[in-house]
Amino acid sequence: MQCRNMGYWFLMRYQFEKTFLLSLILSPILDLPIDFGKEDEVCNQLPKSNSLDDLDNHGLVLLFHPLADTYTQPIAVFASRGPIKGDTLVKLLIKATILLEKSGVLVHGFVSDSALTNRKVWSELGISGKLEGSHSYIEHFNDSNRTFFAFSDTSHLIKSVRNRLYNKRELLVDPMEKPVELNHFRILHEYDKTISLENCDSTINFCIKFNEMFDALNRKVPFQGVHPDTNDYKVLQDTLKWLNNWEMRVKIEELNEQNFLTSNAAEGLRVTLNSTIDIIPYLIEVYNFSYVLTGKITQDNLEKFFGTIRQAAGANVHPGIPTFLQLYKLPYIYSLLKPPKFGNCTIEPSDDANE
């Protein structure tokens, strides 16, 4: 079995400025049943916009990324008025996975951010990050003997923790220890080594914990590959245990809920840690992987894709749907058609050109 045809989905929304009247739109405000068509059939029964109030302002991109290669491939793009409903996203995810697998690709899971519609996808699929009843994978849509994993993007999770600390000013992991304080970061930023920090051991340990976890979830080169015998794998297990213990102290009322993470961030972390811990031995035992590059299971490439779209749009950093749909195709077609700048090869004229 070749590793290069194995990968996962990126699932991400993109918000646009007001653009134009869509002739074809996935729109929750219309609340119509959506028919995605039969096999090899053009979908022509999707909801349509009826007035100038139905301006599309959101885009959805499904993008495939292999676990053992560097390319990324957009598979589908949709425009909608408002975010697409979670149950509709589930249908798109299932159909896209099945169709891609029919072409010879093995899809092992999907990565999404913490948007409410994406969390709705989790609940519709039976994915849960709650302390009691955590479940990070389901039976594969295409093969009952395989597993389909869910992940939350690591960078978005770290941002959620940062925002929680910023809003609450402090977090308390253990009632017997000092709190993690935002003020420590401010002092460090302003004075650095000029003055010493006091009573900041908890803040230091908190930073070390998340730094080690982020490193373990962001390995991108082969010599750092993660397998069950590496320290990174132990870091992931220890971080999951630490997170569960922290939330348990809230459950038994040793800590106030304000001293803990948001439920969205905690559940996202738990599902991602569980999925990563489970998928590593799964890929090694079932598909003969030597290691897993955890840095490939993030939305970095999708963020890069949208960054390319913004740059290609020039001064218009919020392109409309017509511009987006045009730019969506150009980078990938251009990379295939553009001849190399250097080398000893030349482009031979086709037979048609000589006639």
XYZ file of C-alpha atoms in Angstrom:
355
model
C 0.000 0.000 0.000
C 1.482 3.341 -1.032
C 1.509 6.006 1.684
C 1.361 8.891 -0.786
C -2.313 8.357 -1.596
C -3.380 8.611 2.056
C -4.518 11.859 3.570
C -7.351 13.857 5.067
C -9.707 16.765 4.411
C -9.379 20.415 5.317
C -12.776 21.960 5.964
C -12.883 25.743 6.203
C -15.187 28.701 5.686
C -14.151 32.037 4.211
C -16.214 35.203 4.651
C -16.560 37.658 1.759
C -17.828 41.167 1.352
C -21.213 41.561 -0.378
C -20.843 40.491 -3.959
C -23.458 39.582 -6.498
C -26.661 37.655 -6.971
C -25.892 33.969 -7.127
C -27.490 31.781 -9.712
C -26.560 28.765 -7.597
C -26.289 28.975 -3.833
C -26.169 26.768 -0.747
C -28.273 28.963 1.479
C -29.545 28.171 4.980
C -31.974 31.107 4.836
C -33.953 29.317 2.121
C -34.255 26.196 4.281
C -34.788 23.830 1.365
C -33.826 20.166 1.058
C -30.553 19.914 -0.807
C -29.993 17.217 -3.414
C -26.330 16.574 -4.146
C -27.175 14.439 -7.158
C -26.677 10.796 -7.985
C -23.400 9.291 -9.042
C -21.928 10.956 -12.149
C -24.891 13.357 -12.285
C -24.711 17.132 -12.414
C -26.322 18.666 -9.324
C -29.031 20.980 -10.636
C -31.562 21.080 -7.813
C -29.658 23.212 -5.317
C -31.431 26.247 -3.792
C -31.275 29.415 -5.896
C -31.230 33.046 -4.836
C -34.438 34.927 -5.510
C -33.706 38.572 -4.656
C -30.937 41.097 -4.138
C -31.097 40.287 -0.419
C -29.697 36.842 -1.179
C -26.157 38.079 -1.760
C -23.567 35.412 -1.091
C -20.998 36.283 1.568
C -19.374 32.968 2.510
C -17.218 30.451 0.706
C -16.506 26.848 1.661
C -13.434 24.959 0.457
C -12.726 21.230 0.699
C -9.013 20.614 0.274
C -7.121 17.301 0.343
C -3.624 16.951 1.802
C -1.603 13.693 1.796
C 0.153 12.423 4.908
C 3.338 11.478 3.053
C 3.675 14.196 0.418
C 3.861 17.986 0.204
C 1.140 18.936 -2.274
C -2.394 20.056 -1.480
C -5.359 19.770 -3.823
C -8.628 21.736 -3.597
C -11.460 19.340 -4.394
C -14.563 21.504 -4.152
C -15.622 25.093 -3.522
C -19.090 26.385 -2.608
C -20.657 29.813 -2.121
C -23.480 30.535 0.302
C -25.465 33.205 2.033
C -24.263 32.871 5.623
C -22.465 29.827 7.047
C -23.532 26.475 5.630
C -25.470 24.374 8.132
C -23.678 21.594 9.960
C -25.902 18.806 8.630
C -25.245 20.015 5.072
C -21.505 20.038 5.770
C -21.756 16.421 6.916
C -23.398 15.424 3.626
C -20.704 17.237 1.654
C -17.960 15.614 3.720
C -19.370 12.108 3.302
C -19.940 12.405 -0.437
C -16.557 14.034 -1.078
C -14.810 11.293 0.908
C -16.574 8.486 -0.945
C -15.931 10.022 -4.371
C -12.264 10.630 -3.621
C -11.807 7.088 -2.349
C -13.296 5.771 -5.585
C -10.403 7.461 -7.381
C -7.916 5.412 -5.338
C -7.220 7.749 -2.400
C -7.549 6.702 1.244
C -9.015 9.469 3.406
C -8.339 8.926 7.120
C -10.064 11.960 8.626
C -10.729 15.692 8.487
C -9.399 18.868 10.102
C -11.542 21.916 10.871
C -11.389 25.032 13.024
C -13.555 25.822 16.057
C -16.459 27.468 14.218
C -19.880 26.481 15.562
C -20.930 24.973 12.231
C -17.858 22.722 12.270
C -18.617 21.674 15.844
C -22.102 20.805 14.596
C -20.402 18.445 12.135
C -18.759 16.739 15.102
C -22.046 16.261 16.939
C -23.799 14.994 13.795
C -21.033 12.407 13.309
C -20.956 11.392 16.976
C -17.610 13.057 17.728
C -17.370 14.426 21.274
C -14.620 16.107 23.258
C -16.417 16.134 26.602
C -14.557 14.795 29.623
C -17.129 12.049 30.079
C -17.756 10.151 26.865
C -14.943 11.550 24.741
C -14.976 10.050 21.234
C -12.567 11.240 18.537
C -13.261 8.867 15.625
C -16.045 6.952 13.901
C -16.432 4.022 11.545
C -15.271 4.966 8.062
C -18.004 5.879 5.554
C -16.490 3.696 2.839
C -15.137 0.705 4.781
C -16.479 -0.674 8.063
C -13.050 -2.094 8.892
C -11.390 1.329 8.846
C -11.486 4.396 11.098
C -12.286 8.038 10.279
C -10.671 10.583 12.633
C -11.640 14.157 13.535
C -9.104 16.875 14.354
C -9.305 20.505 15.392
C -6.609 22.760 13.961
C -3.741 23.095 16.460
C -3.070 26.783 15.817
C -6.719 27.696 16.374
C -6.723 25.746 19.641
C -3.659 27.609 20.921
C -5.340 30.902 19.988
C -8.437 29.857 21.953
C -6.317 29.256 25.056
C -4.561 32.608 24.554
C -7.876 34.436 24.183
C -9.268 32.791 27.310
C -6.236 33.877 29.338
C -6.452 37.386 27.895
C -10.160 37.759 28.710
C -10.019 36.296 32.229
C -6.552 37.651 33.112
C -5.693 34.445 34.964
C -6.281 30.678 34.883
C -5.928 28.249 37.770
C -4.836 24.694 36.981
C -4.452 23.429 40.561
C -5.962 25.018 43.710
C -2.732 24.223 45.568
C -0.641 26.251 43.102
C -0.395 29.878 42.027
C -2.568 30.965 39.089
C -1.363 31.414 35.522
C -1.373 35.216 35.153
C -1.508 37.365 32.043
C 0.403 40.046 33.935
C 3.499 37.833 33.915
C 3.561 37.949 30.134
C 3.171 41.721 30.174
C 6.043 42.182 32.588
C 8.202 39.831 30.548
C 7.361 41.715 27.370
C 8.037 45.150 28.837
C 11.096 44.479 30.924
C 12.367 41.133 29.696
C 15.509 40.552 31.785
C 15.548 43.907 33.572
C 13.611 42.718 36.585
C 12.895 39.269 37.926
C 9.471 37.672 37.977
C 8.123 36.345 41.265
C 5.575 33.623 41.982
C 5.407 32.742 38.305
C 6.260 29.025 38.408
C 2.706 28.096 37.406
C 2.834 30.454 34.433
C 6.202 29.018 33.380
C 4.957 25.419 33.662
C 1.791 26.339 31.752
C 3.847 27.783 28.887
C 6.181 24.781 28.838
C 3.204 22.407 28.722
C 1.654 24.110 25.696
C 4.996 24.631 23.988
C 5.808 20.915 24.220
C 2.306 19.983 23.076
C 2.481 22.327 20.085
C 5.881 20.927 19.086
C 4.545 17.367 19.317
C 1.563 18.312 17.114
C 3.706 20.181 14.585
C 6.433 17.755 13.456
C 7.123 18.277 9.750
C 10.455 16.604 8.938
C 11.190 12.857 8.892
C 13.825 12.781 11.639
C 11.200 14.291 13.991
C 8.500 11.802 12.976
C 6.257 10.650 15.822
C 5.684 7.006 16.774
C 4.674 5.363 20.077
C 8.288 5.078 21.283
C 9.134 8.770 20.874
C 9.048 11.414 23.586
C 6.513 13.430 21.573
C 4.001 10.600 21.839
C 4.452 10.577 25.619
C 4.029 14.362 25.654
C 0.654 13.991 23.918
C -0.467 11.350 26.423
C 0.710 13.441 29.393
C -0.987 16.574 28.036
C -4.291 14.726 27.640
C -4.040 13.434 31.211
C -3.161 16.947 32.454
C -6.151 18.452 30.617
C -8.527 15.818 32.015
C -7.246 16.348 35.563
C -7.659 20.110 35.187
C -11.273 19.783 34.064
C -11.998 17.191 36.749
C -11.031 19.762 39.409
C -13.682 22.030 37.918
C -16.250 19.199 37.932
C -15.710 18.489 41.639
C -15.768 22.256 42.330
C -12.206 22.588 43.517
C -11.870 25.263 40.831
C -14.247 27.829 39.385
C -15.288 27.465 35.735
C -13.755 30.886 35.097
C -10.338 29.385 35.881
C -10.696 26.788 33.119
C -10.723 26.933 29.323
C -13.860 27.469 27.282
C -15.775 24.269 26.553
C -15.058 24.753 22.838
C -11.294 24.921 23.398
C -11.211 22.060 25.918
C -13.260 19.718 23.726
C -11.226 20.648 20.650
C -7.987 19.902 22.473
C -9.287 16.605 23.811
C -10.534 15.361 20.431
C -7.318 16.410 18.664
C -5.084 14.812 21.296
C -7.151 11.611 21.321
C -7.230 11.411 17.519
C -3.487 12.005 17.226
C -2.701 9.434 19.918
C -4.953 6.882 18.185
C -4.082 7.533 14.532
C -0.306 7.130 15.020
C -0.347 3.417 16.007
C -3.277 2.872 13.599
C -1.253 4.050 10.585
C 1.865 2.220 11.746
C 0.150 -1.116 12.404
C -2.392 -1.160 9.564
C -0.608 0.753 6.784
C 3.073 0.157 7.659
C 3.954 3.784 8.362
C 7.326 4.146 10.086
C 6.222 7.388 11.735
C 3.628 10.139 11.377
C 4.393 13.795 10.637
C 1.817 15.427 12.892
C 2.493 18.857 11.373
C 0.645 17.717 8.260
C -2.587 17.328 10.232
C -3.215 21.073 10.508
C -4.845 23.803 8.442
C -1.548 25.518 7.594
C -1.849 24.693 3.900
C -5.425 25.919 3.763
C -4.419 29.197 5.420
C -1.623 29.471 2.853
C -4.155 28.830 0.091
C -6.394 31.683 1.228
C -3.336 33.908 1.666
C -2.431 33.234 -1.965
C -5.959 34.162 -3.019
C -5.751 37.454 -1.102
C -2.377 38.314 -2.625
C -3.572 37.476 -6.127
C -6.537 39.805 -5.621
C -4.154 42.757 -5.269
C -5.454 45.652 -3.201
C -8.774 43.864 -2.687
C -7.996 41.729 0.378
C -11.665 40.694 0.592
C -12.395 39.498 -2.953
C -15.948 38.853 -4.039
C -17.267 35.504 -5.173
C -16.627 36.064 -8.922
C -13.007 37.020 -8.231
C -12.569 34.184 -5.751
C -13.919 31.525 -8.103
C -11.557 32.716 -10.829
C -8.505 32.928 -8.570
C -9.379 29.574 -6.991
C -8.445 27.770 -10.212
C -5.553 29.870 -11.502
C -2.714 28.918 -9.068
C -3.131 25.192 -9.664
C -3.536 25.414 -13.429
C -0.651 27.884 -13.682
C 1.707 25.627 -11.724
C 1.010 22.800 -14.183
C 1.314 24.857 -17.374
C 4.238 27.109 -16.483
C 7.523 25.798 -17.994
C 10.603 25.598 -15.720
C 12.949 28.590 -15.740
C 16.075 26.450 -15.689
C 17.095 23.030 -16.997
C 18.077 21.333 -20.224
C 14.548 20.582 -21.393
C 12.589 22.478 -24.037
C 8.921 22.583 -24.982
C 8.338 20.781 -28.260
C 5.636 22.149 -30.577
C 2.592 19.919 -30.890
C 1.550 18.295 -34.149
C -1.429 20.629 -34.330
C 0.857 23.660 -34.114
C 2.917 22.459 -37.087
C -0.059 21.986 -39.318
